Structures are given as structure tokens and as C-alpha cells.
Amino acid sequence: MAFLSVALLILVGLHTASLSPLVSTEEQFQFKFWMSQFNKQYELEEYYHRLQIFTENKRKIDHHNAGNHKFRMGLNQFSDMTFSEFRKSFLLTEPQNCSATKGNHLSSRGPYPDSVDWRKKGDFVTPVKNQGPCGSCWTFSTTGCLESVIAIATKKLPLLSEQQLVDCAQAFNNHGCSGGLPSQAFEYIKYNKGLMSEADYPYEAMNGSCKFKPEKAAAFVKEVVNITKYDEMGMVDAVARFNPVSFAYEVTSDFMHYRDGVYSSTECHNTTDKVNHAVLAVGYGEENGTPCWIVKNSWGKYWGINGYFYIERGKNMCGLAGCSSYPIPLV
């Protein structure tokens, strides 16, 4: 036993010595504190691998925050992951070409309020959920939007099943944990004649077999409304006049570290063939003089601004205006 303890100490010492030119004592302390915050545990080899990644991410965050940007980065539950690892676990891995060129949303000519936030209008937006390590963001964007439109129509806010969409919506060009699109999910719900509640079909963060029970359907879609490709003012019109709107866009490496402020990027594309994440616009406004969307994410309430983020509005930032949609509920 004593030999094993000595051997372990030697191994730890060798690792620490090999890291010392790269990782400071302060950075190791920050990593251990972060581990306690997010309840992370590793085997010895994994510990040093994750320490190295964490340190690189922390330095990137600090460098960004020292510059002149509209948004800040911060440590979160993803800070021990490379972007490649993050992308495989949390983003759409199947290619999504998401837009109908001509939508069926009929815009008015305004005028529109300077700001709208459906969270402040009443009990119309469900709490932030957490998709876990499954590229099912599209299902959370779908349920979030349908939950809101039903609440606006009935004054009753349901909690709907993401797992049913993961398991059952493949015929509508969706791929479970590998990706899909809200517009296609709304079509599935319409033709399937219903979506069950979260309580009756709970989320598992993995692909499964379809267990839909028609007699337990809790929500129904009458029509699917697509907003014309790249018509960002059409999105403003829909959010101002009707309800929150689902949209997809491209996440690049800096976004996984977002903390607050208005996100903008010079790295992401503004075309529909690069989108890899779907979310829910619950409002719009300005933040520090920059027009922005108020967006509900599905990475839990400890990411970003209590699970939300702001992204620059009016520039089709990261392709966000390429494929936006919302359902008309059957109530």
C-alpha cells in the first residue's frame, strides 16, 4: 500500500512538473474550484487532460474580456471541453438546410414596439430546460414555441415532450440526437395529430423507440408558419404581434463560453446550410445601444444569462433569419 501511495505521488509529481511551464498554480486552483462548482470528477490521467483544456479556454475567455467586445465570455459547465467535443455532443451534427425560400407569414407594416419580452407579458414562457449531451436543441426550440403559443391562446402553460420528437419525428427529416429543425417538428406534430406532455413522455437525452400514445396527446398543431428566408423584419413582426419564434443559426467556438452582453461574430456564416443550433426568440430590444434578440437556450439555467442570451439583431447574425417558424395551435 505504501509503495502504491509513493508511486501515485511520483506520478502526480511528474504530471505537475510536465504541466508547470504551461499551467500555473493559480490556474490549477481555478480548475479545482470550477470542478467543485460543477461537481466534476476525473480519473488521474483525465484530470490533467481536462486541466489543460480548461486552462486554454480560461485564457481565451480572459483575452476576449480584456478586448473591446459587445459581449463577455465566462466559465460554465462546458469549460473543460474542446469545441470539437462540444459540437459532437450538443449541436446538430446532421447537415440542415433549413429554409423555405418563400414563407407563409404575412407581415404587417408596423409600427412595432421598441422592445418586446414575452416573459414579462404573463405566464407565457416555460422555464429554461437542459438538453444534456444530445443534439436535440431542435426539440426544445419546438416545444418552447408550442408551449408559448398555447399559453397565449388559452392562458394555460403546458410542459411538452421533447423525447417524443427525438424518438418519433424521423419521417419528417429529423434525426433525434443528431439534429432536426423546428419547422419539420411542427409538421410532424400536425400530421401525427398530437404531442404528449413532458410528464407522460419524459426526456432521456438519448435516442429511443417511439412510445407515442394518441389518447395522451396534450398539444396539437393546426398550421405551420414559416417566415420568408432572411426576412428578419418578418421575425420582428411575428414576435411583436403574435408569439415567440423558433429559429436556427450557426454556433462557433466562442459562443459556448458566452456569459452576457450582445453576441456577435465575424467567424460564423449567414447562410442556411451552416446552421447547427435551434433556439427560441422570446423578444427583442436594445442592450447598450445595440439592437438584439432575447433568446431562450436549452443548455440549462447556469449557462449565459440564466439560460438566455442576446444576439445582434438586424444583420442576419450567424444566419439566424434563414429559417424561422412558429405553429398555430389547435386549441
mmCIF file of C-alpha atoms in Angstrom:
data_model
loop_
_atom_site.group_PDB
_atom_site.id
_atom_site.type_symbol
_atom_site.label_atom_id
_atom_site.label_comp_id
_atom_site.label_asym_id
_atom_site.label_seq_id
_atom_site.Cartn_x
_atom_site.Cartn_y
_atom_site.Cartn_z
ATOM 1 C CA MET A 1 0.000 0.000 0.000
ATOM 2 C CA ALA A 2 2.848 2.364 0.909
ATOM 3 C CA PHE A 3 4.502 1.549 -2.423
ATOM 4 C CA LEU A 4 1.286 2.415 -4.272
ATOM 5 C CA SER A 5 0.979 5.719 -2.427
ATOM 6 C CA VAL A 6 4.581 6.632 -3.229
ATOM 7 C CA ALA A 7 4.097 5.613 -6.859
ATOM 8 C CA LEU A 8 0.956 7.761 -7.070
ATOM 9 C CA LEU A 9 2.770 10.744 -5.576
ATOM 10 C CA ILE A 10 5.593 10.294 -8.073
ATOM 11 C CA LEU A 11 3.071 10.121 -10.934
ATOM 12 C CA VAL A 12 1.317 13.263 -9.715
ATOM 13 C CA GLY A 13 4.675 14.989 -9.345
ATOM 14 C CA LEU A 14 5.719 14.030 -12.866
ATOM 15 C CA HIS A 15 2.434 15.339 -14.282
ATOM 16 C CA THR A 16 2.696 18.560 -12.320
ATOM 17 C CA ALA A 17 6.286 19.037 -13.405
ATOM 18 C CA SER A 18 5.365 18.476 -17.048
ATOM 19 C CA LEU A 19 2.499 20.987 -16.770
ATOM 20 C CA SER A 20 4.303 23.624 -14.750
ATOM 21 C CA PRO A 21 5.661 25.604 -17.740
ATOM 22 C CA LEU A 22 2.161 25.657 -19.224
ATOM 23 C CA VAL A 23 -0.276 25.738 -16.296
ATOM 24 C CA SER A 24 0.317 27.957 -13.286
ATOM 25 C CA THR A 25 -0.506 27.086 -9.683
ATOM 26 C CA GLU A 26 -3.232 29.747 -9.799
ATOM 27 C CA GLU A 27 -4.763 28.141 -12.893
ATOM 28 C CA GLN A 28 -4.747 24.733 -11.193
ATOM 29 C CA PHE A 29 -6.519 26.284 -8.205
ATOM 30 C CA GLN A 30 -9.108 27.865 -10.530
ATOM 31 C CA PHE A 31 -9.691 24.490 -12.161
ATOM 32 C CA LYS A 32 -10.234 22.753 -8.814
ATOM 33 C CA PHE A 33 -12.634 25.487 -7.741
ATOM 34 C CA TRP A 34 -14.512 25.142 -11.048
ATOM 35 C CA MET A 35 -14.648 21.348 -10.548
ATOM 36 C CA SER A 36 -16.314 21.838 -7.168
ATOM 37 C CA GLN A 37 -18.782 24.346 -8.633
ATOM 38 C CA PHE A 38 -19.914 21.966 -11.362
ATOM 39 C CA ASN A 39 -19.456 18.718 -9.418
ATOM 40 C CA LYS A 40 -16.826 17.337 -11.818
ATOM 41 C CA GLN A 41 -14.677 14.304 -11.029
ATOM 42 C CA TYR A 42 -11.960 12.674 -13.132
ATOM 43 C CA GLU A 43 -9.508 9.804 -13.081
ATOM 44 C CA LEU A 44 -5.906 10.981 -12.757
ATOM 45 C CA GLU A 45 -4.976 10.958 -16.466
ATOM 46 C CA GLU A 46 -8.271 12.591 -17.400
ATOM 47 C CA TYR A 47 -7.761 15.250 -14.730
ATOM 48 C CA TYR A 48 -4.589 16.567 -16.376
ATOM 49 C CA HIS A 49 -6.097 16.357 -19.854
ATOM 50 C CA ARG A 50 -9.121 18.400 -18.729
ATOM 51 C CA LEU A 51 -6.917 20.822 -16.786
ATOM 52 C CA GLN A 52 -5.039 21.613 -19.987
ATOM 53 C CA ILE A 53 -8.248 22.211 -21.960
ATOM 54 C CA PHE A 54 -9.756 24.270 -19.133
ATOM 55 C CA THR A 55 -6.649 26.444 -18.967
ATOM 56 C CA GLU A 56 -6.694 27.095 -22.707
ATOM 57 C CA ASN A 57 -10.381 28.013 -22.526
ATOM 58 C CA LYS A 58 -9.843 30.257 -19.480
ATOM 59 C CA ARG A 59 -7.043 32.132 -21.245
ATOM 60 C CA LYS A 60 -9.223 32.567 -24.324
ATOM 61 C CA ILE A 61 -12.013 33.945 -22.114
ATOM 62 C CA ASP A 62 -9.675 36.343 -20.313
ATOM 63 C CA HIS A 63 -8.153 37.556 -23.597
ATOM 64 C CA HIS A 64 -11.617 38.187 -25.064
ATOM 65 C CA ASN A 65 -12.858 40.023 -21.970
ATOM 66 C CA ALA A 66 -9.785 42.278 -21.997
ATOM 67 C CA GLY A 67 -10.698 43.468 -25.506
ATOM 68 C CA ASN A 68 -13.430 45.718 -26.854
ATOM 69 C CA HIS A 69 -16.436 43.472 -27.477
ATOM 70 C CA LYS A 70 -20.202 43.715 -27.125
ATOM 71 C CA PHE A 71 -20.408 40.509 -25.105
ATOM 72 C CA ARG A 72 -18.456 38.867 -22.320
ATOM 73 C CA MET A 73 -17.348 35.265 -22.009
ATOM 74 C CA GLY A 74 -17.255 33.266 -18.796
ATOM 75 C CA LEU A 75 -16.626 29.838 -17.341
ATOM 76 C CA ASN A 76 -19.547 27.422 -17.445
ATOM 77 C CA GLN A 77 -20.275 23.686 -17.482
ATOM 78 C CA PHE A 78 -18.539 23.326 -20.874
ATOM 79 C CA SER A 79 -15.204 24.840 -19.830
ATOM 80 C CA ASP A 80 -13.337 21.507 -19.768
ATOM 81 C CA MET A 81 -14.345 20.663 -23.363
ATOM 82 C CA THR A 82 -12.796 21.443 -26.729
ATOM 83 C CA PHE A 83 -15.181 22.945 -29.261
ATOM 84 C CA SER A 84 -14.912 19.744 -31.301
ATOM 85 C CA GLU A 85 -16.144 17.715 -28.314
ATOM 86 C CA PHE A 86 -18.847 20.261 -27.573
ATOM 87 C CA ARG A 87 -20.066 20.263 -31.171
ATOM 88 C CA LYS A 88 -20.397 16.461 -31.250
ATOM 89 C CA SER A 89 -22.420 16.359 -28.025
ATOM 90 C CA PHE A 90 -24.606 19.468 -28.092
ATOM 91 C CA LEU A 91 -25.046 20.729 -31.665
ATOM 92 C CA LEU A 92 -26.756 19.450 -34.803
ATOM 93 C CA THR A 93 -24.368 17.002 -36.456
ATOM 94 C CA GLU A 94 -26.572 16.154 -39.438
ATOM 95 C CA PRO A 95 -26.453 18.838 -42.197
ATOM 96 C CA GLN A 96 -29.504 21.104 -42.014
ATOM 97 C CA ASN A 97 -30.541 23.207 -44.990
ATOM 98 C CA CYS A 98 -33.335 24.799 -43.179
ATOM 99 C CA SER A 99 -35.284 27.328 -45.131
ATOM 100 C CA ALA A 100 -38.300 27.634 -47.332
ATOM 101 C CA THR A 101 -37.365 30.494 -49.697
ATOM 102 C CA LYS A 102 -40.875 31.943 -49.570
ATOM 103 C CA GLY A 103 -42.661 31.743 -46.253
ATOM 104 C CA ASN A 104 -46.354 31.960 -45.420
ATOM 105 C CA HIS A 105 -46.098 34.535 -42.618
ATOM 106 C CA LEU A 106 -47.950 37.684 -43.651
ATOM 107 C CA SER A 107 -46.206 40.721 -42.189
ATOM 108 C CA SER A 108 -47.952 43.964 -41.355
ATOM 109 C CA ARG A 109 -46.249 47.286 -41.984
ATOM 110 C CA GLY A 110 -45.877 48.042 -38.265
ATOM 111 C CA PRO A 111 -45.265 50.211 -36.410
ATOM 112 C CA TYR A 112 -43.658 47.910 -33.845
ATOM 113 C CA PRO A 113 -42.789 48.491 -30.191
ATOM 114 C CA ASP A 114 -39.145 49.332 -29.499
ATOM 115 C CA SER A 115 -38.949 46.229 -27.317
ATOM 116 C CA VAL A 116 -40.978 43.089 -26.613
ATOM 117 C CA ASP A 117 -40.394 40.417 -23.968
ATOM 118 C CA TRP A 118 -42.989 37.654 -23.736
ATOM 119 C CA ARG A 119 -41.660 36.654 -20.303
ATOM 120 C CA LYS A 120 -42.971 39.963 -18.983
ATOM 121 C CA LYS A 121 -46.381 39.796 -20.660
ATOM 122 C CA GLY A 122 -47.679 36.952 -18.494
ATOM 123 C CA ASP A 123 -47.073 33.274 -17.803
ATOM 124 C CA PHE A 124 -46.257 32.552 -21.430
ATOM 125 C CA VAL A 125 -42.724 31.081 -21.402
ATOM 126 C CA THR A 126 -41.726 27.811 -19.718
ATOM 127 C CA PRO A 127 -38.543 27.605 -17.583
ATOM 128 C CA VAL A 128 -35.199 27.019 -19.286
ATOM 129 C CA LYS A 129 -34.594 23.310 -19.860
ATOM 130 C CA ASN A 130 -31.383 21.332 -20.378
ATOM 131 C CA GLN A 131 -30.929 19.126 -23.432
ATOM 132 C CA GLY A 132 -27.874 17.364 -21.988
ATOM 133 C CA PRO A 133 -25.365 15.565 -24.257
ATOM 134 C CA CYS A 134 -27.779 15.086 -27.173
ATOM 135 C CA GLY A 135 -28.112 17.253 -30.294
ATOM 136 C CA SER A 136 -31.813 17.716 -29.583
ATOM 137 C CA CYS A 137 -31.876 21.513 -29.380
ATOM 138 C CA TRP A 138 -34.406 21.496 -32.218
ATOM 139 C CA THR A 139 -36.914 19.656 -29.992
ATOM 140 C CA PHE A 140 -36.538 22.236 -27.200
ATOM 141 C CA SER A 141 -36.979 25.104 -29.637
ATOM 142 C CA THR A 142 -40.109 23.337 -30.901
ATOM 143 C CA THR A 143 -41.672 22.612 -27.521
ATOM 144 C CA GLY A 144 -40.725 26.053 -26.175
ATOM 145 C CA CYS A 145 -42.509 27.757 -29.053
ATOM 146 C CA LEU A 146 -45.572 25.492 -28.960
ATOM 147 C CA GLU A 147 -45.821 25.831 -25.169
ATOM 148 C CA SER A 148 -45.855 29.617 -25.570
ATOM 149 C CA VAL A 149 -48.391 29.811 -28.393
ATOM 150 C CA ILE A 150 -50.760 27.525 -26.462
ATOM 151 C CA ALA A 151 -50.333 29.630 -23.315
ATOM 152 C CA ILE A 152 -51.034 32.838 -25.249
ATOM 153 C CA ALA A 153 -54.172 31.266 -26.744
ATOM 154 C CA THR A 154 -55.511 29.528 -23.610
ATOM 155 C CA LYS A 155 -53.790 31.231 -20.625
ATOM 156 C CA LYS A 156 -52.588 27.748 -19.593
ATOM 157 C CA LEU A 157 -48.852 26.986 -19.933
ATOM 158 C CA PRO A 158 -48.135 23.313 -20.700
ATOM 159 C CA LEU A 159 -44.849 21.411 -20.490
ATOM 160 C CA LEU A 160 -44.466 19.324 -23.644
ATOM 161 C CA SER A 161 -42.370 16.305 -24.575
ATOM 162 C CA GLU A 162 -39.031 16.729 -26.315
ATOM 163 C CA GLN A 163 -38.390 12.991 -26.123
ATOM 164 C CA GLN A 164 -41.367 12.197 -28.342
ATOM 165 C CA LEU A 165 -39.822 14.359 -31.049
ATOM 166 C CA VAL A 166 -36.422 12.696 -30.586
ATOM 167 C CA ASP A 167 -37.969 9.218 -30.868
ATOM 168 C CA CYS A 168 -40.806 9.664 -33.342
ATOM 169 C CA ALA A 169 -40.255 12.507 -35.854
ATOM 170 C CA GLN A 170 -37.720 10.891 -38.224
ATOM 171 C CA ALA A 171 -40.133 10.691 -41.160
ATOM 172 C CA PHE A 172 -40.077 14.497 -41.288
ATOM 173 C CA ASN A 173 -36.307 14.677 -41.955
ATOM 174 C CA ASN A 174 -35.349 14.825 -38.277
ATOM 175 C CA HIS A 175 -32.589 12.713 -36.749
ATOM 176 C CA GLY A 176 -33.092 12.509 -32.996
ATOM 177 C CA CYS A 177 -29.916 13.380 -31.109
ATOM 178 C CA SER A 178 -28.161 14.109 -34.414
ATOM 179 C CA GLY A 179 -30.398 17.037 -35.266
ATOM 180 C CA GLY A 180 -33.555 18.317 -36.859
ATOM 181 C CA LEU A 181 -35.483 21.549 -37.368
ATOM 182 C CA PRO A 182 -38.416 23.124 -35.533
ATOM 183 C CA SER A 183 -40.371 23.724 -38.756
ATOM 184 C CA GLN A 184 -40.127 20.000 -39.562
ATOM 185 C CA ALA A 185 -41.049 19.100 -35.988
ATOM 186 C CA PHE A 186 -44.155 21.311 -36.155
ATOM 187 C CA GLU A 187 -45.120 19.479 -39.355
ATOM 188 C CA TYR A 188 -44.678 16.146 -37.569
ATOM 189 C CA ILE A 189 -46.925 17.243 -34.687
ATOM 190 C CA LYS A 190 -49.555 18.458 -37.159
ATOM 191 C CA TYR A 191 -49.686 15.225 -39.162
ATOM 192 C CA ASN A 192 -49.156 12.958 -36.151
ATOM 193 C CA LYS A 193 -52.193 14.556 -34.521
ATOM 194 C CA GLY A 194 -50.532 15.455 -31.300
ATOM 195 C CA LEU A 195 -47.612 15.800 -28.906
ATOM 196 C CA MET A 196 -47.635 14.310 -25.421
ATOM 197 C CA SER A 197 -46.736 16.131 -22.214
ATOM 198 C CA GLU A 198 -43.299 16.032 -20.645
ATOM 199 C CA ALA A 199 -44.807 14.208 -17.648
ATOM 200 C CA ASP A 200 -46.253 11.428 -19.823
ATOM 201 C CA TYR A 201 -43.211 11.143 -22.124
ATOM 202 C CA PRO A 202 -40.179 12.320 -20.089
ATOM 203 C CA TYR A 203 -36.863 13.424 -21.532
ATOM 204 C CA GLU A 204 -33.948 10.948 -21.570
ATOM 205 C CA ALA A 205 -31.258 12.784 -23.633
ATOM 206 C CA MET A 206 -30.765 9.774 -25.927
ATOM 207 C CA ASN A 207 -32.407 8.179 -28.940
ATOM 208 C CA GLY A 208 -35.176 5.705 -28.176
ATOM 209 C CA SER A 209 -38.067 3.854 -29.764
ATOM 210 C CA CYS A 210 -41.299 5.755 -30.373
ATOM 211 C CA LYS A 211 -43.786 5.415 -27.494
ATOM 212 C CA PHE A 212 -46.446 7.903 -28.610
ATOM 213 C CA LYS A 213 -49.930 7.225 -27.222
ATOM 214 C CA PRO A 214 -52.626 9.115 -29.170
ATOM 215 C CA GLU A 215 -55.016 9.138 -26.218
ATOM 216 C CA LYS A 216 -52.435 11.076 -24.178
ATOM 217 C CA ALA A 217 -51.751 13.801 -26.766
ATOM 218 C CA ALA A 218 -51.619 17.135 -24.932
ATOM 219 C CA ALA A 219 -50.942 19.637 -27.738
ATOM 220 C CA PHE A 220 -51.971 19.933 -31.369
ATOM 221 C CA VAL A 221 -50.807 21.997 -34.357
ATOM 222 C CA LYS A 222 -53.287 23.398 -36.870
ATOM 223 C CA GLU A 223 -50.815 25.121 -39.219
ATOM 224 C CA VAL A 224 -47.073 25.691 -39.523
ATOM 225 C CA VAL A 225 -45.939 29.225 -40.351
ATOM 226 C CA ASN A 226 -42.550 29.746 -41.983
ATOM 227 C CA ILE A 227 -41.086 33.237 -42.194
ATOM 228 C CA THR A 228 -39.537 34.103 -45.556
ATOM 229 C CA LYS A 229 -35.830 33.308 -45.809
ATOM 230 C CA TYR A 230 -33.616 36.132 -44.435
ATOM 231 C CA ASP A 231 -36.641 38.318 -43.609
ATOM 232 C CA GLU A 232 -35.510 39.425 -40.157
ATOM 233 C CA MET A 233 -38.190 42.133 -40.023
ATOM 234 C CA GLY A 234 -40.695 39.335 -40.544
ATOM 235 C CA MET A 235 -39.363 37.795 -37.336
ATOM 236 C CA VAL A 236 -39.804 41.141 -35.557
ATOM 237 C CA ASP A 237 -43.355 41.325 -36.892
ATOM 238 C CA ALA A 238 -44.202 37.822 -35.631
ATOM 239 C CA VAL A 239 -42.663 38.314 -32.177
ATOM 240 C CA ALA A 240 -44.252 41.759 -31.760
ATOM 241 C CA ARG A 241 -47.730 40.782 -32.912
ATOM 242 C CA PHE A 242 -48.172 37.101 -32.135
ATOM 243 C CA ASN A 243 -45.730 34.989 -30.115
ATOM 244 C CA PRO A 244 -42.146 33.777 -29.628
ATOM 245 C CA VAL A 245 -40.488 32.367 -32.756
ATOM 246 C CA SER A 246 -38.194 29.366 -33.288
ATOM 247 C CA PHE A 247 -35.018 29.912 -35.290
ATOM 248 C CA ALA A 248 -31.738 28.178 -36.135
ATOM 249 C CA TYR A 249 -28.254 29.649 -36.559
ATOM 250 C CA GLU A 250 -24.565 28.717 -36.573
ATOM 251 C CA VAL A 251 -22.701 28.316 -33.274
ATOM 252 C CA THR A 252 -18.919 28.813 -33.449
ATOM 253 C CA SER A 253 -16.342 28.218 -30.732
ATOM 254 C CA ASP A 254 -16.647 31.491 -28.802
ATOM 255 C CA PHE A 255 -20.392 31.065 -28.269
ATOM 256 C CA MET A 256 -20.001 28.068 -25.952
ATOM 257 C CA HIS A 257 -18.296 30.465 -23.479
ATOM 258 C CA TYR A 258 -20.949 33.236 -23.723
ATOM 259 C CA ARG A 259 -21.811 34.916 -20.411
ATOM 260 C CA ASP A 260 -23.705 38.148 -21.149
ATOM 261 C CA GLY A 261 -23.948 41.144 -23.491
ATOM 262 C CA VAL A 262 -24.967 41.125 -27.157
ATOM 263 C CA TYR A 263 -23.343 38.267 -29.047
ATOM 264 C CA SER A 264 -21.929 38.980 -32.487
ATOM 265 C CA SER A 265 -19.348 37.124 -34.554
ATOM 266 C CA THR A 266 -17.105 37.615 -37.548
ATOM 267 C CA GLU A 267 -16.429 33.856 -37.775
ATOM 268 C CA CYS A 268 -19.902 32.448 -38.303
ATOM 269 C CA HIS A 269 -21.688 32.208 -41.669
ATOM 270 C CA ASN A 270 -25.023 33.806 -42.521
ATOM 271 C CA THR A 271 -26.291 31.041 -44.815
ATOM 272 C CA THR A 272 -28.842 28.323 -44.126
ATOM 273 C CA ASP A 273 -26.504 25.392 -44.888
ATOM 274 C CA LYS A 274 -24.282 26.053 -41.842
ATOM 275 C CA VAL A 275 -26.875 26.239 -39.056
ATOM 276 C CA ASN A 276 -26.185 23.857 -36.177
ATOM 277 C CA HIS A 277 -28.341 25.023 -33.260
ATOM 278 C CA ALA A 278 -32.022 25.865 -32.751
ATOM 279 C CA VAL A 279 -33.407 28.182 -30.067
ATOM 280 C CA LEU A 280 -36.403 30.403 -29.252
ATOM 281 C CA ALA A 281 -36.686 34.191 -29.676
ATOM 282 C CA VAL A 282 -38.907 35.333 -26.790
ATOM 283 C CA GLY A 283 -38.442 39.018 -27.520
ATOM 284 C CA TYR A 284 -36.244 41.789 -28.854
ATOM 285 C CA GLY A 285 -34.924 45.183 -27.826
ATOM 286 C CA GLU A 286 -31.631 47.019 -27.364
ATOM 287 C CA GLU A 287 -28.758 46.401 -24.988
ATOM 288 C CA ASN A 288 -26.185 49.169 -24.549
ATOM 289 C CA GLY A 289 -27.357 50.725 -27.810
ATOM 290 C CA THR A 290 -27.138 47.524 -29.873
ATOM 291 C CA PRO A 291 -30.375 46.049 -31.308
ATOM 292 C CA CYS A 292 -30.722 42.443 -30.170
ATOM 293 C CA TRP A 293 -32.894 39.388 -29.871
ATOM 294 C CA ILE A 294 -33.743 37.944 -26.443
ATOM 295 C CA VAL A 295 -33.234 34.212 -26.838
ATOM 296 C CA LYS A 296 -34.085 31.174 -24.722
ATOM 297 C CA ASN A 297 -31.455 28.423 -24.963
ATOM 298 C CA SER A 298 -31.586 24.767 -23.867
ATOM 299 C CA TRP A 299 -28.269 24.375 -22.027
ATOM 300 C CA GLY A 300 -29.651 24.836 -18.521
ATOM 301 C CA LYS A 301 -30.096 27.904 -16.340
ATOM 302 C CA TYR A 302 -26.408 28.133 -15.345
ATOM 303 C CA TRP A 303 -25.276 28.952 -18.887
ATOM 304 C CA GLY A 304 -25.345 32.549 -20.183
ATOM 305 C CA ILE A 305 -27.887 34.923 -18.597
ATOM 306 C CA ASN A 306 -29.820 32.350 -16.532
ATOM 307 C CA GLY A 307 -30.084 30.191 -19.651
ATOM 308 C CA TYR A 308 -30.784 33.082 -22.068
ATOM 309 C CA PHE A 309 -28.613 35.135 -24.401
ATOM 310 C CA TYR A 310 -28.788 38.270 -26.519
ATOM 311 C CA ILE A 311 -27.677 38.170 -30.159
ATOM 312 C CA GLU A 312 -27.308 41.120 -32.514
ATOM 313 C CA ARG A 313 -30.471 41.926 -34.458
ATOM 314 C CA GLY A 314 -30.837 43.336 -37.967
ATOM 315 C CA LYS A 315 -27.748 41.727 -39.539
ATOM 316 C CA ASN A 316 -28.880 38.112 -40.023
ATOM 317 C CA MET A 317 -26.176 37.301 -37.468
ATOM 318 C CA CYS A 318 -24.888 33.729 -37.929
ATOM 319 C CA GLY A 319 -27.792 33.013 -40.327
ATOM 320 C CA LEU A 320 -30.482 33.441 -37.660
ATOM 321 C CA ALA A 321 -33.021 34.798 -40.168
ATOM 322 C CA GLY A 322 -32.586 31.904 -42.581
ATOM 323 C CA CYS A 323 -35.196 29.571 -41.131
ATOM 324 C CA SER A 324 -37.583 30.892 -38.523
ATOM 325 C CA SER A 325 -41.018 29.464 -37.854
ATOM 326 C CA TYR A 326 -43.872 29.078 -35.393
ATOM 327 C CA PRO A 327 -47.009 26.939 -35.157
ATOM 328 C CA ILE A 328 -50.674 27.902 -34.979
ATOM 329 C CA PRO A 329 -52.107 25.678 -32.258
ATOM 330 C CA LEU A 330 -55.311 23.698 -32.465
ATOM 331 C CA VAL A 331 -56.991 24.545 -29.162
#
